[in-house]
mmCIF file of C-alpha atoms and ligand atoms in Angstrom:
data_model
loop_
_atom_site.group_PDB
_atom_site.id
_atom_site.type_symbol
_atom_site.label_atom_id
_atom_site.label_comp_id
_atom_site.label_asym_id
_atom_site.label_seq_id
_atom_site.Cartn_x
_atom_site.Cartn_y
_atom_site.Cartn_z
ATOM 1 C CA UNK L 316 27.531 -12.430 22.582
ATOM 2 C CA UNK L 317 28.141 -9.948 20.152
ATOM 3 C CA UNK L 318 26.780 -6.199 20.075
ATOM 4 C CA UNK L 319 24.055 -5.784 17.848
ATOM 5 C CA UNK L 320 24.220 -2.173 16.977
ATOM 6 C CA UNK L 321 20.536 -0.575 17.016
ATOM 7 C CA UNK L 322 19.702 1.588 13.762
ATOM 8 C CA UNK L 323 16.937 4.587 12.770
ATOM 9 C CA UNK L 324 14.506 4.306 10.310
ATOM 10 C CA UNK L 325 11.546 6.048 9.030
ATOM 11 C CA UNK L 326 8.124 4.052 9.486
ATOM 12 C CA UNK L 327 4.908 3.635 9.427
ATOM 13 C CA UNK L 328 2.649 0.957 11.442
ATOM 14 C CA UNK L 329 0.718 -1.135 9.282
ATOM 15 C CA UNK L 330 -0.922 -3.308 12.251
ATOM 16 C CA UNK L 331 -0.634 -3.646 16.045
ATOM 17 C CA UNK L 332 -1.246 -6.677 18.219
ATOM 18 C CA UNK L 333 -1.383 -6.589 21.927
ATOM 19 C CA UNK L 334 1.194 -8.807 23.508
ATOM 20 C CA UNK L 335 1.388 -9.708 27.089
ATOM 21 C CA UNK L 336 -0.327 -7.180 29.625
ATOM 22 C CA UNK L 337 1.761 -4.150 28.465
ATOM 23 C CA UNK L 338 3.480 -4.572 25.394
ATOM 24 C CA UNK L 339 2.438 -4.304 21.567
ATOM 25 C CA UNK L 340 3.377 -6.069 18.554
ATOM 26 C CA UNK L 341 3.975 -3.335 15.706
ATOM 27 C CA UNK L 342 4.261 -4.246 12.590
ATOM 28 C CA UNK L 343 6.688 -1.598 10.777
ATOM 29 C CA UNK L 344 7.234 -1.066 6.891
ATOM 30 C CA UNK L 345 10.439 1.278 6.835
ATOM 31 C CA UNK L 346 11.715 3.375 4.301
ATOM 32 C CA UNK L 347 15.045 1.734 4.046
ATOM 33 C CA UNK L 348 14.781 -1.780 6.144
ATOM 34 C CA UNK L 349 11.552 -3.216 4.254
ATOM 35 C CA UNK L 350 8.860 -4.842 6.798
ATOM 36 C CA UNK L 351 10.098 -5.106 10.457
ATOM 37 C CA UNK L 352 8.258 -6.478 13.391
ATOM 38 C CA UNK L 353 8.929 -5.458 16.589
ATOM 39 C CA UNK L 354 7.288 -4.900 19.917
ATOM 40 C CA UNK L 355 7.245 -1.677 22.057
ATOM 41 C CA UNK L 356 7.572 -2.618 25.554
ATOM 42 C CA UNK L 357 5.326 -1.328 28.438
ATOM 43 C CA UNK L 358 3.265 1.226 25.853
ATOM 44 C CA UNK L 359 -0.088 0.351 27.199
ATOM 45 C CA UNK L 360 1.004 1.700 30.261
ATOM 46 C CA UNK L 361 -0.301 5.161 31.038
ATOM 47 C CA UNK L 362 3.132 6.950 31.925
ATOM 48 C CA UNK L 363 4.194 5.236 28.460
ATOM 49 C CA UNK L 364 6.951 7.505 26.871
ATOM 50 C CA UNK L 365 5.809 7.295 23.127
ATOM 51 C CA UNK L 366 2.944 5.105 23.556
ATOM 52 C CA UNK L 367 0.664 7.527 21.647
ATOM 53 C CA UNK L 368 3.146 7.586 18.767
ATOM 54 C CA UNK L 369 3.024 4.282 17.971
ATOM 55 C CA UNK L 370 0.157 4.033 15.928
ATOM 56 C CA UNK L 371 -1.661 4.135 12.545
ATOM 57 C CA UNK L 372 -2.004 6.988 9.981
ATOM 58 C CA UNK L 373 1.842 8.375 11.924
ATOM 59 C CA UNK L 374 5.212 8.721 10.024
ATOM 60 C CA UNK L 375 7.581 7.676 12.528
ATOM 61 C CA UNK L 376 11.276 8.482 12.965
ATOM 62 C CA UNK L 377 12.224 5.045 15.293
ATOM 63 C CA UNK L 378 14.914 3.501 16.970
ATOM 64 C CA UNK L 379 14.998 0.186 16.637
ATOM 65 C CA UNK L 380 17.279 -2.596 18.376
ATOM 66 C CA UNK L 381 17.115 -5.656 16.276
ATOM 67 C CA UNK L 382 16.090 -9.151 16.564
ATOM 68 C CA UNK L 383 18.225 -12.129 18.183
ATOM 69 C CA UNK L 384 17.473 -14.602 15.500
ATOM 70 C CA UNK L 385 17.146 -12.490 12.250
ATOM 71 C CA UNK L 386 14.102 -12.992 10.753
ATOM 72 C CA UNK L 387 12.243 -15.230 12.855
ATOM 73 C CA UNK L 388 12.330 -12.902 16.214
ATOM 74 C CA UNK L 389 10.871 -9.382 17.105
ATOM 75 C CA UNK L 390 13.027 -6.329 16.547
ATOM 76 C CA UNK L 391 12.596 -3.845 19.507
ATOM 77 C CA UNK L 392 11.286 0.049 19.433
ATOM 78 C CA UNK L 393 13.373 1.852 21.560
ATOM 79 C CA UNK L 394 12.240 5.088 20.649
ATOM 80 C CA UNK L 395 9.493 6.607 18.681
ATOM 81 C CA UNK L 396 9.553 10.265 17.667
ATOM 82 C CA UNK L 397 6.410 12.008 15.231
ATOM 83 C CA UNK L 398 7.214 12.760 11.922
ATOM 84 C CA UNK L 399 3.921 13.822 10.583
ATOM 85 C CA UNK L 400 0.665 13.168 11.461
ATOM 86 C CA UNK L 401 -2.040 12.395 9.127
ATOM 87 C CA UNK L 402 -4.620 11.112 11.035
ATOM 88 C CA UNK L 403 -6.411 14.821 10.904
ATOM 89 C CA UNK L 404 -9.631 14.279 8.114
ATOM 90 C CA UNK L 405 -8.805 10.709 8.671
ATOM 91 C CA UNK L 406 -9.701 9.251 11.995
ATOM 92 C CA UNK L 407 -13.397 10.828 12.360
ATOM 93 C CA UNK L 408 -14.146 9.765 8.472
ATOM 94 C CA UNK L 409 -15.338 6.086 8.146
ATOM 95 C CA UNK L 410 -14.774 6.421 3.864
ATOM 96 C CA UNK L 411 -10.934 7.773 4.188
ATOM 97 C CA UNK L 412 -10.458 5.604 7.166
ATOM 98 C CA UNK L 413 -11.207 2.227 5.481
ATOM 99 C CA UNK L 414 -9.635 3.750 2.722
ATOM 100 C CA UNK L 415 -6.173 4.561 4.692
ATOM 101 C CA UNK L 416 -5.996 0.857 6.391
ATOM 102 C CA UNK L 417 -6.198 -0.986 2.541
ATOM 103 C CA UNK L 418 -3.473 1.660 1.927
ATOM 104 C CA UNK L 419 -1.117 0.429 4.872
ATOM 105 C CA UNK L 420 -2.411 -3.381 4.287
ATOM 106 C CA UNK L 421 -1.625 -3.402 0.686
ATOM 107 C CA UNK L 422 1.434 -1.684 1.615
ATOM 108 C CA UNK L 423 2.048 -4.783 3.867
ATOM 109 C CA UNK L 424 1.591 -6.966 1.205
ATOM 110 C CA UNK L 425 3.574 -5.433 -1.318
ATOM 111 C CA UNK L 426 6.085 -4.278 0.529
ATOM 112 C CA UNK L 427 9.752 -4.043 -1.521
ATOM 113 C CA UNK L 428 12.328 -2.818 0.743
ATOM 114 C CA UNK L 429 12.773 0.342 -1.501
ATOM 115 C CA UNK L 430 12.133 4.251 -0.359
ATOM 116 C CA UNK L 431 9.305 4.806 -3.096
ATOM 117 C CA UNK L 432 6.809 2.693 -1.541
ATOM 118 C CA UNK L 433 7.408 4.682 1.506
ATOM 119 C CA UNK L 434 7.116 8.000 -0.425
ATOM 120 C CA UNK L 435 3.808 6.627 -2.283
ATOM 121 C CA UNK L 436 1.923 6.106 1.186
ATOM 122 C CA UNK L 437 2.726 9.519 2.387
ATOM 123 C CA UNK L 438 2.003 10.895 -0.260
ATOM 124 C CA UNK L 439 -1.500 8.862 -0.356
ATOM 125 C CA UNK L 440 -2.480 9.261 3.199
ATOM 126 C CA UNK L 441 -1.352 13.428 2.727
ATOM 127 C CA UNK L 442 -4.118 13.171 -0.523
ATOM 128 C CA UNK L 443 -6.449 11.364 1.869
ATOM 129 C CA UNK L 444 -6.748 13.580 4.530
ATOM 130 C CA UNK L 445 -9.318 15.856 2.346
ATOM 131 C CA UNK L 446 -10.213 13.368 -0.444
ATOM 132 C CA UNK L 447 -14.220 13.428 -1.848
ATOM 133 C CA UNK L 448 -13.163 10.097 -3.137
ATOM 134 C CA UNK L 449 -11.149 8.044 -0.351
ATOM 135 C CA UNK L 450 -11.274 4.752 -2.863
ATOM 136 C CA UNK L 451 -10.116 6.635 -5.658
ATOM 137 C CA UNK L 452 -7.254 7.096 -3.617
ATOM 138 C CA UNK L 453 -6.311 4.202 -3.038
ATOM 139 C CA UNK L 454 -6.908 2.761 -6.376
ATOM 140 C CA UNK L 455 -3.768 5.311 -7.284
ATOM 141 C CA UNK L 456 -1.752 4.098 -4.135
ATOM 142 C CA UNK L 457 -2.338 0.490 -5.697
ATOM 143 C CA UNK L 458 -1.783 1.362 -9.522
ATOM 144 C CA UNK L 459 1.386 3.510 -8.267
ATOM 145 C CA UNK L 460 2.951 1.171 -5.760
ATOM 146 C CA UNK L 461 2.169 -1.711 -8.046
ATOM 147 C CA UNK L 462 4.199 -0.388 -10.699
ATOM 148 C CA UNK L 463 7.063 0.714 -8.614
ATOM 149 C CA UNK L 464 7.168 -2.994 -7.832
ATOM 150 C CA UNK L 465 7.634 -3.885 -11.770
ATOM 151 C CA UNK L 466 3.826 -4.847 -12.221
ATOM 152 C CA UNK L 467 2.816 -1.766 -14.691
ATOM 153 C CA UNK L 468 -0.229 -1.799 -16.409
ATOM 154 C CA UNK L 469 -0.118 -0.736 -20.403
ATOM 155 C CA UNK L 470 -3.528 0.838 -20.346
ATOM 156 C CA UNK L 471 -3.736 2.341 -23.838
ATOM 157 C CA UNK L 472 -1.690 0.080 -26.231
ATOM 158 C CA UNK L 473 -2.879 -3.651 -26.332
ATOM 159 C CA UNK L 474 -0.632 -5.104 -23.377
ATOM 160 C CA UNK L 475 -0.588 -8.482 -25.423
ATOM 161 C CA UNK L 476 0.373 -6.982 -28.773
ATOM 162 C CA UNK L 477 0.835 -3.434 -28.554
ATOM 163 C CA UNK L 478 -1.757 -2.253 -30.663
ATOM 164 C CA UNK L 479 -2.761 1.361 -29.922
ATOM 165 C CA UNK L 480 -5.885 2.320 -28.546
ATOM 166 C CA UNK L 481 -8.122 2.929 -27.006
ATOM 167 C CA UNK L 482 -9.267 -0.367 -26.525
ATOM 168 C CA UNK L 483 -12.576 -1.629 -24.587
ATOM 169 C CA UNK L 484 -11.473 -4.358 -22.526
ATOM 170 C CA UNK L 485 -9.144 -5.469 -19.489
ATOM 171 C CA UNK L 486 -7.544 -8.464 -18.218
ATOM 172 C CA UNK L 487 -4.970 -8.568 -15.088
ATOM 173 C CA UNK L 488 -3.190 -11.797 -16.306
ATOM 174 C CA UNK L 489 -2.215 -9.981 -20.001
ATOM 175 C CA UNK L 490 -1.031 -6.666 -17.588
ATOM 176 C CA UNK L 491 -3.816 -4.463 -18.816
ATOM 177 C CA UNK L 492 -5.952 -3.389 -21.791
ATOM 178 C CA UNK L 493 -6.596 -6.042 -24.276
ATOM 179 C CA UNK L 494 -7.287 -5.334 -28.412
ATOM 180 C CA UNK L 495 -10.177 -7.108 -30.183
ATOM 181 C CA UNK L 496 -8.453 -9.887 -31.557
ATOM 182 C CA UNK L 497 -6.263 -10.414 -28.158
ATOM 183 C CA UNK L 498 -8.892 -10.619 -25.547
ATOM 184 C CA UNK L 499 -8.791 -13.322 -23.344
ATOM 185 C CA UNK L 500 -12.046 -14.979 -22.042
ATOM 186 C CA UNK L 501 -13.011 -13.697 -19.067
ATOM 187 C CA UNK L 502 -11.957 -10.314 -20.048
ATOM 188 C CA UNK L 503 -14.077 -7.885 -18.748
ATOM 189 C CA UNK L 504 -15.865 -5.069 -21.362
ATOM 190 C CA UNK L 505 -15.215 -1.503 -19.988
ATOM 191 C CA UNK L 506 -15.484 2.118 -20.608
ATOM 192 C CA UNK L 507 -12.833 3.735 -22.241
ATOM 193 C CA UNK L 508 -12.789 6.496 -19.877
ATOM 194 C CA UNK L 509 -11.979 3.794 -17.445
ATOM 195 C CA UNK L 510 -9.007 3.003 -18.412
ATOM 196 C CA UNK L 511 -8.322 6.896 -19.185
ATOM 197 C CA UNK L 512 -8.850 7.397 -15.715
ATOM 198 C CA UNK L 513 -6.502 4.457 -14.648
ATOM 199 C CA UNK L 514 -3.532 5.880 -16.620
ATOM 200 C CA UNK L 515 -4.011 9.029 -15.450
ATOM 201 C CA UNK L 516 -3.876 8.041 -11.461
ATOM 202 C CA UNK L 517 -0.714 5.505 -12.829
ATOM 203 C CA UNK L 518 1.306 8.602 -13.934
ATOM 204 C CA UNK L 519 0.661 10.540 -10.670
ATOM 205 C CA UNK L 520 -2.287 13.146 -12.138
ATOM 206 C CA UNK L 521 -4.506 12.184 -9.474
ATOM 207 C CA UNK L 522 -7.017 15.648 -9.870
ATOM 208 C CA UNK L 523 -7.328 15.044 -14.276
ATOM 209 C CA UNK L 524 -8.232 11.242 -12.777
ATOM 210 C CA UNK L 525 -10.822 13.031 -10.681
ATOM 211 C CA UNK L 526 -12.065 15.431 -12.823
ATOM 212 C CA UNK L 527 -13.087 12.673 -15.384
ATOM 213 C CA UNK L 528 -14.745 10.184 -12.897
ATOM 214 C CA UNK L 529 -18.284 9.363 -13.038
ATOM 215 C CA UNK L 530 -20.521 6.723 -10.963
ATOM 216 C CA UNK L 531 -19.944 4.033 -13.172
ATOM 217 C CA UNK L 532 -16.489 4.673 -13.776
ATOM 218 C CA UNK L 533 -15.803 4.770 -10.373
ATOM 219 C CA UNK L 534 -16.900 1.364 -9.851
ATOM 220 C CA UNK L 535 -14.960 -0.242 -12.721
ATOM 221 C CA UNK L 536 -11.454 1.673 -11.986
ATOM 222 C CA UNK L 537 -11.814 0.255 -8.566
ATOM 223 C CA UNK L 538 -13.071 -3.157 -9.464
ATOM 224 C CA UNK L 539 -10.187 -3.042 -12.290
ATOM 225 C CA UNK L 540 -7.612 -1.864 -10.276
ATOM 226 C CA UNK L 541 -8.241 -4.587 -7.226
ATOM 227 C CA UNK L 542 -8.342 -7.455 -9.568
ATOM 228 C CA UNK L 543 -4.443 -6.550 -10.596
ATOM 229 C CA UNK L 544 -3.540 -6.105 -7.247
ATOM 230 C CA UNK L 545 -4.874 -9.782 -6.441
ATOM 231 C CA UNK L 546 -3.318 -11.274 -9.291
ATOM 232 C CA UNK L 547 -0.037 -10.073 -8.469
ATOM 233 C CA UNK L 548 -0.662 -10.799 -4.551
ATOM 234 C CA UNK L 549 -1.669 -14.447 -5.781
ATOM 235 C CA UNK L 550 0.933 -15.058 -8.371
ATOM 236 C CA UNK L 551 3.476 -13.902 -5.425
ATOM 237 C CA UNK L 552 2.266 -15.866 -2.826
ATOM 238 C CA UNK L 553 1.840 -19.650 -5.299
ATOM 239 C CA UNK L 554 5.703 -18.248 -6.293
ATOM 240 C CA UNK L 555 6.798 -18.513 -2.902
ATOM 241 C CA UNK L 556 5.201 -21.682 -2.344
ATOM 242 C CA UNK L 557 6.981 -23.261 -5.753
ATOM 243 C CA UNK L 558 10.269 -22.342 -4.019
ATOM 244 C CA UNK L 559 9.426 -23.868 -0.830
ATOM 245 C CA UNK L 560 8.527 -27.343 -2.861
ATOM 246 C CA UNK L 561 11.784 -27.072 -4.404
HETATM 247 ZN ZN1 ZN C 604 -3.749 -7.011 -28.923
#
């Protein structure tokens, strides 16, 4: 049998499933080895060496011995060291908690094997830990990480035909705001601020993005920003099943 030789990552756990009386499934997205699933043997036992670790809202530094059958099998933790812990402002807040798990599950979903998507959760669950507005961010997590995955939004020029704005309407299918004469039906109407606001959490100035937000802007970045998300999440998954007809 040949050696497999083990290899350290940085991760964080997007989900957890008990396995067996003492083990746990943990689902890892890694800064350099994309998604990995793995199990961490014997953790739910009390004299557990980094039981406690291995959980949510941690940045991990792991050592990970990987799967028989590449792929299909489960990789395994052999050690789990703490990175940083942002769990502080997070765990005790129900807002920034529900916030922080649609940050790690759209993480999931998205997941690129590429260092940036790791950088953009820290950096969102370090902006978390004290946010006002827990959805707002996460909208920028989703706006951010989307468009370090090549999904950008144009959200001042037309997407469709470039015209400059400001323009008063959105549509995830075109990639952003639509002009007048390019609307699609089904585009929704929306503030310009809205899309203001978008931009500004897109290029990283999360506290202007803040600063701007009202209640009903609030509502229509967030609505905005989750119907892009689930385009691209559709379009990816019906892509994957073309491939698997062919
Ligand atoms: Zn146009």
């Amino acid at each position: 049998m040949a050696t497999r030789p083990s290899f350290r990552d940085r991760a964080f756990v997007v989900r957890t499933y008990d396995f067996g009386e003492a083990d746990r499934v943990v689902v890892l997205l890694t800064r350099n080895h994309g998604l990995v699933r793995s199990v961490a043997k014997g953790v739910r036992k009390a004299k557990s060496r980094f039981g406690s670790r291995v959980q949510m809202f941690v940045e991990l530094d792991v050592q990970l011995y990987p799967a028989r059958n590449q792929g299909r099998g489960l990789a395994t933790i052999t050690q789990a060291d703490t990175v940083a812990y942002y769990g502080r402002g997070i765990i005790d807040d129900f807002d920034r908690y529900t916030a922080g798990c649609a940050i790690l599950e759209s993480a999931e979903r998205l997941s690129y094997a590429d260092g940036l998507l790791f950088d953009d959760i820290s950096h969102s669950l370090r902006l978390l830990q004290d946010a006002t507005n827990p959805t707002l961010v996460l909208d920028a997590f989703i706006l951010q990480a989307t468009a370090h995955a090549g999904w950008g939004l144009s959200l001042f020029n037309c997407a469709q035909c470039g015209r400059p704005g400001p323009h008063h309407a959105f549509h995830p299918q075109i990639g952003g705001a639509a002009c007048f004469s390019c609307r699609p039906p089904g585009s929704r109407e929306v503030e310009e601020a809205t899309l203001h606001i978008m931009w500004l959490l897109s290029e990283g100035h999360y506290a202007a993005a803040e600063e701007r937000l009202t209640e009903t802007t609030a509502v229509q970045v967030h609505r905005l920003t989750t119907q892009h998300l689930q385009y691209h999440l559709e379009s990816a998954v019906s892509s994957l099943k073309i491939m698997e007809q062919a």
